[in-house]
């Protein structure tokens, strides 16, 4: 083996920028096998490493670096590590070799044989010999990473070197500008501060760090190596606030930064001050407290930006938590309010201004004053006592005499903020007990107080205060709490002239249901159920009550089941008016679906099935004809709820429920002549249960193939649309979940039974449902059904219109059959395959068709196909589809036309250049024509979709491209502003303003 020849070849390759991977691997293999040693490699590189030419020395170091980086640890003897470290440390004085030497040391540093002494040698050489800022970013980054690695793996070395480590790092960092290097450097500082006493050199390290504050930069989009501005800010903040020794130097400039005009700088300064309270001593804040509090007050009162206000208030709370005593300075007798020595409290900066505002004839900025007091009171138990003791007597006294409603609301607002600080038992103000009677009089818990005449803003504020009294630990007794909950419940239930009162009361009950679920269950829920069952309850009130119950149930799991149980009970016992069945059952269904979709849905649903769904199923089964005009809607809503719960049950439990269901309904489902049987109207319940089964659940039938064939035969013969649809749903769900071998047999059996029945529209629908089952699991038989349907359209069959419309079944959403929630099988890329297979056939057939009806039906198929496609799939080959979509806008109506317009809008948004040549001449005229509300084809959906598209066009195209259509668009939009629908008018105004200002300089 000729080592020198390999080395020379490697060096030549470096000069020619060749791929040296094979040579490098050869050298590594020889070292691993023991054919040569690392020291022999160094000797072979001797003429290069000792050369007077910088380029040759650099290449020699490059070879060694490349080998060491990929060499396994087992191939590097412990004694060789020490020698190599000494060799590389000596080479750090050679600027030409530094980049490769640092990489070599980094490779050695990962070895267990890299000792503490090696770390000392490396750090001393690095700090003494390497001027880090004179090198490119990659080298600087390697130097920072090397220091970081040594600090983590050999912390005792950094600690032992002490000041040398701190000063050396400060020298390395001084002048750094690259955000990527700064990120590493900022993360090193807290580690250094934890290991080393930086007291003697705090000013040196602080100066090189704080000069970057506030730091701003724009990251490079699409660059995986780039870092986020937020992460860099966070790292700098951690560096500035990591040591108490920085406090005296940092506080004053940080406070000065809070006066900056830039909101981002303000926020950064406030957040850094907040973080500093965790490490800086309280004394360093004291000198700047007055200036800081004044600036915080100004930012909160001016309220220029909510983020600035929140950051300022967080800082106020954090600072007061460290500068104020943790306990009262002096206390009176046990059980009495602590005596506050006003001359020693820093809270004066907030309290004096607040008291001035509260005692003025007109209270100004009550909301801002309240927020400041809240932040101060929340900072500690002592501060909560001080603030409450100072503010409560003033507010209570003024509320006792104030008659102006607006003044009462402002004072009560401030009081609410102060009380909210006492909702935490760890800092509850002791003086509140003495003022309890006054507070009860102010907030009036008496549920008999009339609500409809009260000033709504004051009413809302009072309700918030009552909520705070409930939330304050051990403040109200059981009876008082019950009375308070009744007052809030009445506000949510009874109609008020201002509906915001009802909404706010509902919001407060949601909040209370999370903290006081037992009391809400015993006091609030009975009031709601009673209100639901009252005679002659208005529809809008029922909707309000159900929305409130739904919000409370979803927010608090402990009251969910009582609410659902109560709603089911008022239905099954007949306590509810017939007209309210549908909205109530819909509310039950929505709550169940929301709960089933949560992470603990599997554990909750068995109980929901037993206590809610099963009683509803029994009720509707025992009285299948409720006499309600929306009987079918009731059944469907119960079926949706059933599917949501049943799909979460385990296989064994599902089997137990299925047996009696099949005994009751299967005979009716298989008999096409039983359409007059009341149970026929309940077949959606049967379908929901069967379709929601897991693939492992075995249906209680002897021959599944025969059973599905019988369903198909009955569906094709029945005159009941409900019976037909249910059968197809069950067939599709069962075939979709079957294994690949069984799936073909089941499909064949169904089609054979169908062929024995006279053709009709049901045959068309059967193919749609089979396609839904098979296409979504990528079964080729599904595409045979699709081509059969396309053949019906292109051949002008008498059912061609139904064949086209039914394509929505194949890819569209359904309540329970072949859906992800009910364990439907959806193979990866199934929609992409459908698009790639079917859309070209549609396009080709459209171009070759001469009959207008065939073309119109093909456009319907296309619209149904593209509206369910993922955006990424749709954009592939969109150029061929756009002409057909434009034709669809002309020839279709209603939801199909709206879908076509939305697809065009998506193209404009994603790839506007695709439509550049058509936008002015074709697209805009079609959109203008779609705004005419007198045309029955232009439904509200269509007009809204059109306005969305028109609003987007000026954003995506230059004035020179569409200026010719501007006048026509504005005329159309002027008319659209007078549309009969308010939502359309609002969209028209927005679009008009965009086009009116378009092209203005």
Coordinates of N, CA and C in Angstrom, one line a residue, residues 587-660:
X587 N -78.9 19.7 18.6 CA -77.9 20.1 19.6 C -77.3 18.9 20.2
X588 N -78.1 17.9 20.5 CA -77.6 16.7 21.1 C -76.5 16.1 20.2
X589 N -76.9 16.0 18.9 CA -76.0 15.5 17.9 C -74.7 16.2 17.8
X590 N -74.7 17.5 17.8 CA -73.5 18.3 17.7 C -72.6 18.1 18.9
X591 N -73.2 18.1 20.1 CA -72.4 17.9 21.3 C -71.8 16.5 21.3
X592 N -72.5 15.5 20.8 CA -72.0 14.2 20.8 C -70.8 14.1 19.8
X593 N -71.0 14.7 18.6 CA -69.9 14.6 17.6 C -68.7 15.3 18.0
X594 N -68.9 16.5 18.7 CA -67.7 17.2 19.2 C -67.0 16.4 20.3
X595 N -67.7 15.7 21.2 CA -67.1 14.9 22.2 C -66.5 13.7 21.6
X596 N -67.1 13.0 20.7 CA -66.5 11.8 20.1 C -65.2 12.1 19.4
X597 N -65.1 13.3 18.9 CA -63.9 13.6 18.1 C -62.7 14.0 19.0
X598 N -62.9 14.1 20.3 CA -61.8 14.5 21.2 C -60.9 13.2 21.5
X599 N -59.8 13.5 22.2 CA -58.9 12.4 22.5 C -59.5 11.3 23.4
X600 N -60.4 11.7 24.3 CA -61.0 10.8 25.2 C -62.3 10.3 24.8
X601 N -62.6 10.5 23.5 CA -63.9 10.1 22.9 C -64.2 8.6 23.1
X602 N -63.2 7.7 23.0 CA -63.4 6.3 23.2 C -63.8 5.9 24.6
X603 N -63.4 6.7 25.6 CA -63.8 6.4 26.9 C -65.2 6.9 27.3
X604 N -65.6 8.0 26.7 CA -66.8 8.7 27.0 C -68.0 8.0 26.2
X605 N -67.8 7.6 25.0 CA -68.9 7.2 24.1 C -69.7 6.0 24.6
X606 N -69.0 5.0 25.3 CA -69.9 3.9 25.8 C -71.0 4.4 26.8
X607 N -70.6 5.3 27.6 CA -71.6 5.9 28.5 C -72.7 6.7 27.8
X608 N -72.2 7.5 26.8 CA -73.2 8.2 25.9 C -74.1 7.3 25.2
X609 N -73.6 6.2 24.8 CA -74.5 5.2 24.1 C -75.6 4.7 25.0
X610 N -75.2 4.4 26.3 CA -76.1 3.8 27.2 C -77.1 4.8 27.7
X611 N -76.7 6.1 28.1 CA -77.5 7.0 28.7 C -78.2 8.0 27.8
X612 N -77.7 8.2 26.6 CA -78.3 9.2 25.7 C -78.8 8.6 24.4
X613 N -78.0 7.9 23.7 CA -78.4 7.5 22.4 C -79.4 6.3 22.5
X614 N -79.1 5.4 23.4 CA -80.1 4.2 23.5 C -81.5 4.7 23.9
X615 N -81.6 5.6 24.8 CA -83.0 6.1 25.1 C -83.7 6.8 23.9
X616 N -82.9 7.5 23.2 CA -83.5 8.2 22.0 C -83.9 7.1 20.9
X617 N -83.1 6.1 20.8 CA -83.4 5.0 19.8 C -84.7 4.3 20.3
X618 N -84.7 4.0 21.6 CA -85.9 3.3 22.1 C -87.2 4.2 21.9
X619 N -87.0 5.5 22.2 CA -88.2 6.4 22.0 C -88.7 6.5 20.6
X620 N -87.8 6.7 19.7 CA -88.2 6.8 18.3 C -88.7 5.5 17.7
X621 N -88.2 4.3 18.3 CA -88.6 3.0 17.8 C -90.0 2.7 18.3
X622 N -90.3 3.1 19.6 CA -91.6 2.8 20.1 C -92.7 3.6 19.6
X623 N -92.3 4.8 19.1 CA -93.3 5.7 18.5 C -92.7 6.3 17.2
X624 N -92.6 5.4 16.2 CA -92.0 5.7 15.0 C -92.6 6.9 14.3
X625 N -93.9 7.1 14.5 CA -94.6 8.3 13.9 C -94.9 9.3 15.0
X626 N -94.0 10.3 15.1 CA -94.2 11.3 16.2 C -95.3 12.3 15.8
X627 N -95.7 12.3 14.6 CA -96.7 13.3 14.2 C -96.1 14.6 13.8
X628 N -94.8 14.6 13.8 CA -94.0 15.9 13.4 C -93.8 16.0 11.9
X629 N -94.0 17.2 11.4 CA -93.9 17.3 10.0 C -92.4 17.1 9.5
X630 N -91.5 17.2 10.4 CA -90.1 17.0 10.1 C -89.6 15.6 10.6
X631 N -90.5 14.7 10.5 CA -90.2 13.3 11.1 C -88.9 12.8 10.5
X632 N -88.7 12.9 9.2 CA -87.4 12.4 8.6 C -86.2 13.1 9.2
X633 N -86.3 14.4 9.4 CA -85.2 15.1 9.9 C -84.8 14.7 11.3
X634 N -85.8 14.4 12.1 CA -85.6 13.8 13.5 C -84.9 12.5 13.4
X635 N -85.3 11.6 12.6 CA -84.7 10.3 12.4 C -83.2 10.5 12.0
X636 N -83.0 11.3 11.0 CA -81.6 11.5 10.5 C -80.7 12.1 11.6
X637 N -81.2 13.1 12.3 CA -80.3 13.6 13.4 C -80.0 12.6 14.4
X638 N -80.9 11.8 14.8 CA -80.7 10.7 15.8 C -79.7 9.7 15.2
X639 N -79.8 9.4 13.9 CA -78.9 8.5 13.2 C -77.5 9.0 13.2
X640 N -77.3 10.3 12.9 CA -76.0 11.0 12.9 C -75.4 10.8 14.3
X641 N -76.1 11.1 15.4 CA -75.6 11.0 16.7 C -75.3 9.5 17.0
X642 N -76.1 8.6 16.6 CA -75.8 7.2 16.8 C -74.5 6.8 16.1
X643 N -74.3 7.2 14.9 CA -73.1 6.8 14.2 C -71.9 7.4 14.9
X644 N -71.9 8.6 15.3 CA -70.8 9.2 16.0 C -70.4 8.4 17.3
X645 N -71.4 8.0 18.0 CA -71.1 7.2 19.3 C -70.7 5.8 18.9
X646 N -71.5 5.1 18.1 CA -71.4 3.7 17.8 C -70.0 3.4 17.2
X647 N -69.5 4.3 16.4 CA -68.2 4.1 15.8 C -67.0 4.0 16.8
X648 N -67.2 4.6 18.0 CA -66.2 4.6 19.0 C -66.2 3.4 19.9
X649 N -67.3 2.5 19.8 CA -67.4 1.4 20.6 C -66.5 0.2 20.1
X650 N -66.1 -0.7 21.0 CA -65.2 -1.8 20.6 C -66.0 -2.8 19.8
X651 N -65.4 -3.7 19.2 CA -66.0 -4.7 18.3 C -67.0 -5.5 19.0
X652 N -66.7 -6.0 20.2 CA -67.6 -6.8 21.0 C -68.9 -6.1 21.3
X653 N -68.7 -4.9 21.8 CA -69.9 -4.1 22.2 C -70.8 -3.8 21.0
X654 N -70.2 -3.5 19.8 CA -71.0 -3.3 18.6 C -71.8 -4.5 18.3
X655 N -71.2 -5.7 18.4 CA -71.9 -6.9 18.1 C -73.1 -7.1 18.9
X656 N -73.0 -6.7 20.2 CA -74.1 -6.9 21.1 C -75.3 -6.0 20.7
X657 N -75.0 -4.8 20.3 CA -76.0 -3.9 19.9 C -76.7 -4.3 18.5
X658 N -75.8 -4.9 17.6 CA -76.3 -5.2 16.3 C -77.4 -6.3 16.2
X659 N -77.2 -7.3 17.1 CA -78.1 -8.4 17.0 C -79.6 -8.0 17.1
X660 N -80.0 -7.3 18.1 CA -81.5 -6.9 18.2 C -81.9 -5.9 17.1

